[in-house]
Amino acid sequence: MRAQFVREPSLANPLRSVRALELHRFLLRAALAGVNIFAWMFVFQYFYLVEADIAHALARTALLYALSQTITCLVTPYAARRLRAGARSALILGTLLAAVAFLTLRTMFDGFWLSAFATDAVLGFALAIGLYRALYWVPYSVEAAAHFQKKPLLIAEFLIACAPLVGGLFIAGIGMGFVWILYIGAAIIALSAIPAFFIRNVHEIFSWGYRETFLQLFEFENRRIVTGGFLEGISGAATLLFWPLAVFLIVDQSFGMLGIILTLTFWVAIWMRRFIRRMLRRLRLTGSSAANIVFAITPWLFRLAVATPLGIIFVDSFFYTTTPRRMGIDPLAFEQVADGGSYVDEFTALKEVAQALGRISLCILGATAVLLVSVPTALAMVFFITALSAAAGAYRSR
C-alpha cells in the first residue's frame, strides 16, 4: 500500500521552495561532513580516557552508536505518522535536534557538566542524534525532481568535500579546537533550519499504526525489503563508525591527518567517478550483477590489509566511485538513505527500521568481538562480515 501525497494549497513558487531546500541541504551536509565524524572520535577518546584501554573504549563507542540507532528504530514509526501534520515541521525539528546533539557534547568537553555527569552528556548526544535521524525526512526531493531535472553542482560537492579538511586542521591547530568545532557545527546546523521555513509543507498519509509497523517486519511479503534494509544497515554501521575508527587508529589518533584523508578521498571520488562510470558503460558492466557484487565486496576485503594513509585514500576512493547507489560524496554526513533519502510510503519507514536493526546488530557484534579478541582481529571480523553483507545486498538487488 502506498501513502497518498496531499499538497496543501500554496501560492509559493516551486523554484523558491527548491532553492530553499538546496540551501538547507548544503549547510546541513557541510556542517555534518565537518563535525559528525570527529564527534564520534571525541566520544571514543573520552571513553579511552575513562577506560585507559582501546578495546573497552571501542566497545563502549559501538554500544553508544547502537543506542542512537535503537532510538531511531523505536521513534521512526511515530515520526512517519507525524508527517500527516506536515513534513516541514519534522524536518526543522530534526535539524535542531542535530544541533542540540553537538551542543550537548560541547558542554561536556567544555567542563559545564561535573565529571560525575559527563557520561550523561554523552548519552544525551546519542539520544539527540537518534531522534534527529528518526525525525529528519526529505520528501521534498521527490517534489524537486518533478519540477527540475538537474545534476548536483560540482562546486557544492567540492566545498562539502573540503569540510573534513577544515574541521581536522581546526581541531589540530587551535587550542580547545575540539570544543569550538562542535559549537561551530551546531551553529551552522541551526542556521540551516532558517531556509527550511521557506520550503513547501508536504503532508503524507502514513496508514500503519506504531505496533503494526513492527509487526510488518515479520510479514512474508515484506521479507525482501526488510532483508535488504538490514544488510544495508550492516554496511552503514561499518562505513560510518568502525572504518572511521580504524582509520583514526591507523593515523595515531591525529584529527588533522583524518581530515586530510577524508577530503583527499572525496576529491578523488568527485573527479574520478564520472570517468569510472563512463568506462563501466563502455565495458557494459553498469547493469552487470557480477560486477556489482565485485565492486561491493572488494573495498571491504582491501580494508583488511590497509595500514597507511595512502592505502586508505586508494581504497576509499575506489569504494565511493564504484559502490552502487552512492549518494554524493559525503555518506558520513547523510545517514538516512532509504530510497535515496526521500519519504515515499510505509515501506520506506519499514526499510529505515530494518537498517537501524542492521546497524545495531553489527555494533553489538563488534563490541563483543573487541572484548574477546584483539582489536585488529575484531575489526577484521567486522569488515569481513560487512563484505559478505555487501555482496549479499548486491546479489539481491540484481
mmCIF file of C-alpha atoms in Angstrom, residues 7-293:
data_model
loop_
_atom_site.group_PDB
_atom_site.id
_atom_site.type_symbol
_atom_site.label_atom_id
_atom_site.label_comp_id
_atom_site.label_asym_id
_atom_site.label_seq_id
_atom_site.Cartn_x
_atom_site.Cartn_y
_atom_site.Cartn_z
ATOM 1 C CA ARG A 7 -0.362 19.126 -1.110
ATOM 2 C CA GLU A 8 -1.684 21.941 0.980
ATOM 3 C CA PRO A 9 -2.939 24.933 -1.044
ATOM 4 C CA SER A 10 0.065 27.168 -1.541
ATOM 5 C CA LEU A 11 0.950 30.093 -3.744
ATOM 6 C CA ALA A 12 4.644 29.556 -3.097
ATOM 7 C CA ASN A 13 6.862 29.477 -6.140
ATOM 8 C CA PRO A 14 8.121 25.897 -6.657
ATOM 9 C CA LEU A 15 11.522 27.284 -7.654
ATOM 10 C CA ARG A 16 11.727 29.225 -4.393
ATOM 11 C CA SER A 17 10.893 26.100 -2.412
ATOM 12 C CA VAL A 18 13.528 24.030 -4.206
ATOM 13 C CA ARG A 19 16.169 26.731 -3.814
ATOM 14 C CA ALA A 20 15.409 26.936 -0.082
ATOM 15 C CA LEU A 21 15.759 23.163 0.167
ATOM 16 C CA GLU A 22 19.084 23.251 -1.675
ATOM 17 C CA LEU A 23 20.460 25.915 0.679
ATOM 18 C CA HIS A 24 19.260 23.997 3.734
ATOM 19 C CA ARG A 25 20.760 20.725 2.496
ATOM 20 C CA PHE A 26 24.074 22.365 1.583
ATOM 21 C CA LEU A 27 24.519 23.962 5.015
ATOM 22 C CA LEU A 28 23.463 20.804 6.854
ATOM 23 C CA ARG A 29 25.634 18.478 4.761
ATOM 24 C CA ALA A 30 28.671 20.768 5.061
ATOM 25 C CA ALA A 31 28.289 21.034 8.838
ATOM 26 C CA LEU A 32 27.839 17.297 9.328
ATOM 27 C CA ALA A 33 30.702 16.464 6.962
ATOM 28 C CA GLY A 34 32.982 18.685 9.030
ATOM 29 C CA VAL A 35 31.803 17.688 12.503
ATOM 30 C CA ASN A 36 29.936 14.369 12.621
ATOM 31 C CA ILE A 37 32.914 12.083 12.060
ATOM 32 C CA PHE A 38 35.026 13.977 14.600
ATOM 33 C CA ALA A 39 32.262 13.943 17.221
ATOM 34 C CA TRP A 40 32.340 10.150 17.360
ATOM 35 C CA MET A 41 36.142 10.243 17.583
ATOM 36 C CA PHE A 42 35.766 12.631 20.555
ATOM 37 C CA VAL A 43 33.434 10.114 22.175
ATOM 38 C CA PHE A 44 35.957 7.334 21.566
ATOM 39 C CA GLN A 45 38.756 9.396 23.110
ATOM 40 C CA TYR A 46 36.573 10.204 26.121
ATOM 41 C CA PHE A 47 35.900 6.523 26.727
ATOM 42 C CA TYR A 48 39.613 5.819 26.229
ATOM 43 C CA LEU A 49 40.442 8.314 28.986
ATOM 44 C CA VAL A 50 37.868 6.687 31.251
ATOM 45 C CA GLU A 51 38.819 3.075 30.497
ATOM 46 C CA ALA A 52 42.519 3.540 29.582
ATOM 47 C CA ASP A 53 42.033 0.609 27.205
ATOM 48 C CA ILE A 54 41.389 0.805 23.458
ATOM 49 C CA ALA A 55 39.288 -2.364 23.370
ATOM 50 C CA HIS A 56 36.857 -1.180 26.043
ATOM 51 C CA ALA A 57 36.744 2.324 24.513
ATOM 52 C CA LEU A 58 35.852 0.828 21.128
ATOM 53 C CA ALA A 59 33.218 -1.399 22.692
ATOM 54 C CA ARG A 60 31.574 1.471 24.564
ATOM 55 C CA THR A 61 31.619 3.683 21.463
ATOM 56 C CA ALA A 62 29.987 0.921 19.405
ATOM 57 C CA LEU A 63 27.332 0.362 22.059
ATOM 58 C CA LEU A 64 26.634 4.103 22.232
ATOM 59 C CA TYR A 65 26.185 4.139 18.459
ATOM 60 C CA ALA A 66 23.851 1.148 18.829
ATOM 61 C CA LEU A 67 21.878 3.135 21.419
ATOM 62 C CA SER A 68 21.414 6.031 18.992
ATOM 63 C CA GLN A 69 20.202 3.575 16.341
ATOM 64 C CA THR A 70 17.830 1.993 18.846
ATOM 65 C CA ILE A 71 16.259 5.410 19.428
ATOM 66 C CA THR A 72 15.959 5.828 15.661
ATOM 67 C CA CYS A 73 14.364 2.398 15.311
ATOM 68 C CA LEU A 74 11.803 2.997 18.065
ATOM 69 C CA VAL A 75 10.875 6.549 17.039
ATOM 70 C CA THR A 76 10.735 6.096 13.239
ATOM 71 C CA PRO A 77 7.103 4.800 13.099
ATOM 72 C CA TYR A 78 5.958 7.717 15.244
ATOM 73 C CA ALA A 79 7.952 10.177 13.140
ATOM 74 C CA ALA A 80 6.428 8.755 9.940
ATOM 75 C CA ARG A 81 2.887 9.218 11.283
ATOM 76 C CA ARG A 82 3.830 12.731 12.340
ATOM 77 C CA LEU A 83 4.241 13.620 8.657
ATOM 78 C CA ARG A 84 0.457 13.847 8.493
ATOM 79 C CA ALA A 85 0.861 17.228 10.166
ATOM 80 C CA GLY A 86 3.446 18.252 7.574
ATOM 81 C CA ALA A 87 6.981 17.219 6.774
ATOM 82 C CA ARG A 88 8.426 20.697 7.111
ATOM 83 C CA SER A 89 7.995 20.901 10.875
ATOM 84 C CA ALA A 90 9.518 17.416 11.319
ATOM 85 C CA LEU A 91 12.489 18.375 9.138
ATOM 86 C CA ILE A 92 13.083 21.568 11.129
ATOM 87 C CA LEU A 93 12.735 19.758 14.459
ATOM 88 C CA GLY A 94 15.140 17.049 13.341
ATOM 89 C CA THR A 95 17.643 19.679 12.219
ATOM 90 C CA LEU A 96 17.500 21.475 15.562
ATOM 91 C CA LEU A 97 17.941 18.179 17.410
ATOM 92 C CA ALA A 98 21.142 17.581 15.438
ATOM 93 C CA ALA A 99 22.376 20.985 16.611
ATOM 94 C CA VAL A 100 21.388 20.143 20.193
ATOM 95 C CA ALA A 101 23.339 16.875 19.969
ATOM 96 C CA PHE A 102 26.621 18.633 19.182
ATOM 97 C CA LEU A 103 25.945 21.381 21.708
ATOM 98 C CA THR A 104 25.392 18.749 24.390
ATOM 99 C CA LEU A 105 28.704 17.118 23.556
ATOM 100 C CA ARG A 106 30.384 20.519 23.573
ATOM 101 C CA THR A 107 29.120 21.418 27.049
ATOM 102 C CA MET A 108 30.523 18.151 28.387
ATOM 103 C CA PHE A 109 34.001 18.750 26.964
ATOM 104 C CA ASP A 110 33.852 22.399 27.988
ATOM 105 C CA GLY A 111 33.526 21.399 31.639
ATOM 106 C CA PHE A 112 29.907 22.534 32.008
ATOM 107 C CA TRP A 113 28.954 19.156 33.471
ATOM 108 C CA LEU A 114 30.518 17.767 36.621
ATOM 109 C CA SER A 115 32.708 14.747 35.962
ATOM 110 C CA ALA A 116 30.096 12.511 37.597
ATOM 111 C CA PHE A 117 27.554 13.580 34.955
ATOM 112 C CA ALA A 118 29.845 13.641 31.921
ATOM 113 C CA THR A 119 28.647 10.223 30.779
ATOM 114 C CA ASP A 120 25.064 11.503 30.936
ATOM 115 C CA ALA A 121 26.008 14.249 28.477
ATOM 116 C CA VAL A 122 27.461 11.638 26.108
ATOM 117 C CA LEU A 123 24.235 9.655 26.409
ATOM 118 C CA GLY A 124 22.315 12.859 25.661
ATOM 119 C CA PHE A 125 24.377 13.265 22.493
ATOM 120 C CA ALA A 126 23.448 9.750 21.344
ATOM 121 C CA LEU A 127 19.788 10.321 22.218
ATOM 122 C CA ALA A 128 19.587 13.573 20.239
ATOM 123 C CA ILE A 129 21.382 12.050 17.242
ATOM 124 C CA GLY A 130 18.953 9.114 17.265
ATOM 125 C CA LEU A 131 15.952 11.446 17.395
ATOM 126 C CA TYR A 132 17.379 13.557 14.564
ATOM 127 C CA ARG A 133 17.724 10.522 12.304
ATOM 128 C CA ALA A 134 14.177 9.416 13.090
ATOM 129 C CA LEU A 135 12.566 12.816 12.503
ATOM 130 C CA TYR A 136 14.621 14.069 9.568
ATOM 131 C CA TRP A 137 12.821 13.087 6.377
ATOM 132 C CA VAL A 138 13.325 14.677 2.968
ATOM 133 C CA PRO A 139 10.168 14.081 0.911
ATOM 134 C CA TYR A 140 10.916 17.280 -0.946
ATOM 135 C CA SER A 141 13.454 15.698 -3.279
ATOM 136 C CA VAL A 142 10.548 13.906 -4.945
ATOM 137 C CA GLU A 143 8.831 17.250 -5.418
ATOM 138 C CA ALA A 144 12.023 18.857 -6.665
ATOM 139 C CA ALA A 145 12.573 16.114 -9.216
ATOM 140 C CA ALA A 146 9.074 16.663 -10.546
ATOM 141 C CA HIS A 147 9.851 20.302 -11.323
ATOM 142 C CA PHE A 148 13.543 20.340 -12.111
ATOM 143 C CA GLN A 149 15.886 17.841 -13.687
ATOM 144 C CA LYS A 150 19.437 18.895 -12.895
ATOM 145 C CA LYS A 151 22.764 17.438 -11.847
ATOM 146 C CA PRO A 152 24.305 18.368 -8.499
ATOM 147 C CA LEU A 153 26.551 21.390 -8.724
ATOM 148 C CA LEU A 154 30.183 20.333 -8.775
ATOM 149 C CA ILE A 155 31.228 23.388 -6.770
ATOM 150 C CA ALA A 156 28.831 22.455 -3.954
ATOM 151 C CA GLU A 157 30.165 18.904 -3.839
ATOM 152 C CA PHE A 158 33.726 20.249 -3.814
ATOM 153 C CA LEU A 159 33.016 22.639 -0.923
ATOM 154 C CA ILE A 160 31.363 19.895 1.119
ATOM 155 C CA ALA A 161 34.380 17.684 0.468
ATOM 156 C CA CYS A 162 36.595 20.398 1.975
ATOM 157 C CA ALA A 163 34.685 20.331 5.279
ATOM 158 C CA PRO A 164 36.598 17.397 6.873
ATOM 159 C CA LEU A 165 39.925 19.047 5.990
ATOM 160 C CA VAL A 166 38.876 22.347 7.542
ATOM 161 C CA GLY A 167 37.473 20.601 10.604
ATOM 162 C CA GLY A 168 40.512 18.399 11.137
ATOM 163 C CA LEU A 169 43.026 21.231 10.771
ATOM 164 C CA PHE A 170 40.906 23.466 13.014
ATOM 165 C CA ILE A 171 40.906 20.850 15.774
ATOM 166 C CA ALA A 172 44.630 20.178 15.430
ATOM 167 C CA GLY A 173 45.769 23.785 15.086
ATOM 168 C CA ILE A 174 43.663 25.735 17.582
ATOM 169 C CA GLY A 175 43.664 25.449 21.342
ATOM 170 C CA MET A 176 40.434 23.805 22.538
ATOM 171 C CA GLY A 177 39.620 23.326 18.855
ATOM 172 C CA PHE A 178 37.704 20.138 19.619
ATOM 173 C CA VAL A 179 35.302 22.223 21.735
ATOM 174 C CA TRP A 180 34.873 25.065 19.283
ATOM 175 C CA ILE A 181 34.345 22.804 16.249
ATOM 176 C CA LEU A 182 31.289 21.327 17.959
ATOM 177 C CA TYR A 183 29.934 24.815 18.647
ATOM 178 C CA ILE A 184 30.552 25.983 15.087
ATOM 179 C CA GLY A 185 28.970 22.839 13.647
ATOM 180 C CA ALA A 186 25.910 23.223 15.860
ATOM 181 C CA ALA A 187 25.592 26.880 14.859
ATOM 182 C CA ILE A 188 25.722 26.111 11.121
ATOM 183 C CA ILE A 189 23.197 23.279 11.533
ATOM 184 C CA ALA A 190 20.844 25.601 13.427
ATOM 185 C CA LEU A 191 21.361 28.238 10.722
ATOM 186 C CA SER A 192 20.377 25.675 8.078
ATOM 187 C CA ALA A 193 16.922 25.495 9.664
ATOM 188 C CA ILE A 194 16.148 29.061 8.564
ATOM 189 C CA PRO A 195 15.766 28.356 4.809
ATOM 190 C CA ALA A 196 13.718 25.270 5.736
ATOM 191 C CA PHE A 197 10.900 27.615 6.809
ATOM 192 C CA PHE A 198 10.510 28.608 3.140
ATOM 193 C CA ILE A 199 10.038 25.042 1.909
ATOM 194 C CA ARG A 200 6.585 23.848 0.901
ATOM 195 C CA ASN A 201 4.853 21.916 3.656
ATOM 196 C CA VAL A 202 4.166 18.461 2.227
ATOM 197 C CA HIS A 203 1.660 16.243 4.041
ATOM 198 C CA GLU A 204 1.888 12.456 3.834
ATOM 199 C CA ILE A 205 -0.627 9.853 4.970
ATOM 200 C CA PHE A 206 1.065 7.015 6.845
ATOM 201 C CA SER A 207 -1.581 4.328 7.364
ATOM 202 C CA TRP A 208 0.222 1.906 9.707
ATOM 203 C CA GLY A 209 -0.011 2.193 13.463
ATOM 204 C CA TYR A 210 3.051 2.069 15.714
ATOM 205 C CA ARG A 211 2.695 -1.592 16.682
ATOM 206 C CA GLU A 212 1.662 -2.609 13.175
ATOM 207 C CA THR A 213 4.858 -1.138 11.714
ATOM 208 C CA PHE A 214 6.989 -3.528 13.743
ATOM 209 C CA LEU A 215 4.695 -6.467 13.027
ATOM 210 C CA GLN A 216 5.182 -5.801 9.317
ATOM 211 C CA LEU A 217 8.859 -6.656 9.764
ATOM 212 C CA PHE A 218 7.855 -10.322 10.044
ATOM 213 C CA GLU A 219 5.363 -10.444 7.176
ATOM 214 C CA PHE A 220 6.450 -12.748 4.355
ATOM 215 C CA GLU A 221 5.639 -10.246 1.617
ATOM 216 C CA ASN A 222 7.997 -7.713 3.238
ATOM 217 C CA ARG A 223 10.886 -10.147 3.537
ATOM 218 C CA ARG A 224 12.805 -8.761 0.574
ATOM 219 C CA ILE A 225 12.695 -5.107 1.625
ATOM 220 C CA VAL A 226 13.420 -5.933 5.288
ATOM 221 C CA THR A 227 16.370 -8.174 4.435
ATOM 222 C CA GLY A 228 17.752 -5.601 2.012
ATOM 223 C CA GLY A 229 17.436 -2.839 4.600
ATOM 224 C CA PHE A 230 19.079 -4.987 7.265
ATOM 225 C CA LEU A 231 22.054 -5.708 5.006
ATOM 226 C CA GLU A 232 22.395 -2.033 4.118
ATOM 227 C CA GLY A 233 22.327 -1.235 7.829
ATOM 228 C CA ILE A 234 25.287 -3.533 8.435
ATOM 229 C CA SER A 235 27.258 -1.799 5.686
ATOM 230 C CA GLY A 236 26.187 1.579 7.047
ATOM 231 C CA ALA A 237 27.493 0.924 10.563
ATOM 232 C CA ALA A 238 30.815 -0.299 9.183
ATOM 233 C CA THR A 239 31.131 2.707 6.852
ATOM 234 C CA LEU A 240 30.069 5.340 9.363
ATOM 235 C CA LEU A 241 31.611 4.034 12.582
ATOM 236 C CA PHE A 242 34.004 1.081 12.503
ATOM 237 C CA TRP A 243 36.016 2.102 9.443
ATOM 238 C CA PRO A 244 36.493 5.730 10.598
ATOM 239 C CA LEU A 245 37.592 4.404 13.990
ATOM 240 C CA ALA A 246 40.065 2.074 12.255
ATOM 241 C CA VAL A 247 41.429 4.970 10.182
ATOM 242 C CA PHE A 248 41.710 7.097 13.325
ATOM 243 C CA LEU A 249 43.811 4.405 14.971
ATOM 244 C CA ILE A 250 45.959 3.906 11.861
ATOM 245 C CA VAL A 251 46.875 7.625 11.787
ATOM 246 C CA ASP A 252 47.716 7.511 15.524
ATOM 247 C CA GLN A 253 44.580 9.447 16.537
ATOM 248 C CA SER A 254 45.529 12.524 14.513
ATOM 249 C CA PHE A 255 42.489 14.666 13.730
ATOM 250 C CA GLY A 256 44.411 16.690 11.165
ATOM 251 C CA MET A 257 45.503 13.608 9.239
ATOM 252 C CA LEU A 258 41.976 12.157 9.457
ATOM 253 C CA GLY A 259 40.549 15.335 7.920
ATOM 254 C CA ILE A 260 43.183 15.358 5.173
ATOM 255 C CA ILE A 261 42.484 11.730 4.278
ATOM 256 C CA LEU A 262 38.715 12.243 4.144
ATOM 257 C CA THR A 263 38.958 15.335 1.965
ATOM 258 C CA LEU A 264 41.503 13.822 -0.430
ATOM 259 C CA THR A 265 39.305 10.746 -0.704
ATOM 260 C CA PHE A 266 36.260 12.822 -1.584
ATOM 261 C CA TRP A 267 38.220 14.933 -4.075
ATOM 262 C CA VAL A 268 39.459 11.846 -5.877
ATOM 263 C CA ALA A 269 35.926 10.435 -5.870
ATOM 264 C CA ILE A 270 34.496 13.635 -7.343
ATOM 265 C CA TRP A 271 36.950 13.723 -10.240
ATOM 266 C CA MET A 272 37.146 10.002 -10.905
ATOM 267 C CA ARG A 273 33.530 8.822 -10.586
ATOM 268 C CA ARG A 274 32.481 10.198 -13.975
ATOM 269 C CA PHE A 275 35.487 8.614 -15.666
ATOM 270 C CA ILE A 276 34.919 5.262 -13.965
ATOM 271 C CA ARG A 277 31.194 5.246 -14.672
ATOM 272 C CA ARG A 278 31.880 6.122 -18.321
ATOM 273 C CA MET A 279 34.399 3.294 -18.500
ATOM 274 C CA LEU A 280 31.905 0.858 -16.940
ATOM 275 C CA ARG A 281 29.306 1.846 -19.527
ATOM 276 C CA ARG A 282 31.780 1.246 -22.350
ATOM 277 C CA LEU A 283 32.614 -2.164 -20.914
ATOM 278 C CA ARG A 284 28.881 -2.825 -20.476
ATOM 279 C CA LEU A 285 29.317 -3.523 -16.783
ATOM 280 C CA THR A 286 26.834 -0.960 -15.468
ATOM 281 C CA GLY A 287 23.989 -3.429 -15.089
ATOM 282 C CA SER A 288 26.152 -6.485 -14.510
ATOM 283 C CA SER A 289 25.249 -8.379 -11.325
ATOM 284 C CA ALA A 290 28.698 -9.957 -11.168
ATOM 285 C CA ALA A 291 30.399 -6.552 -11.459
ATOM 286 C CA ASN A 292 28.166 -5.035 -8.759
ATOM 287 C CA ILE A 293 28.990 -7.896 -6.401
#
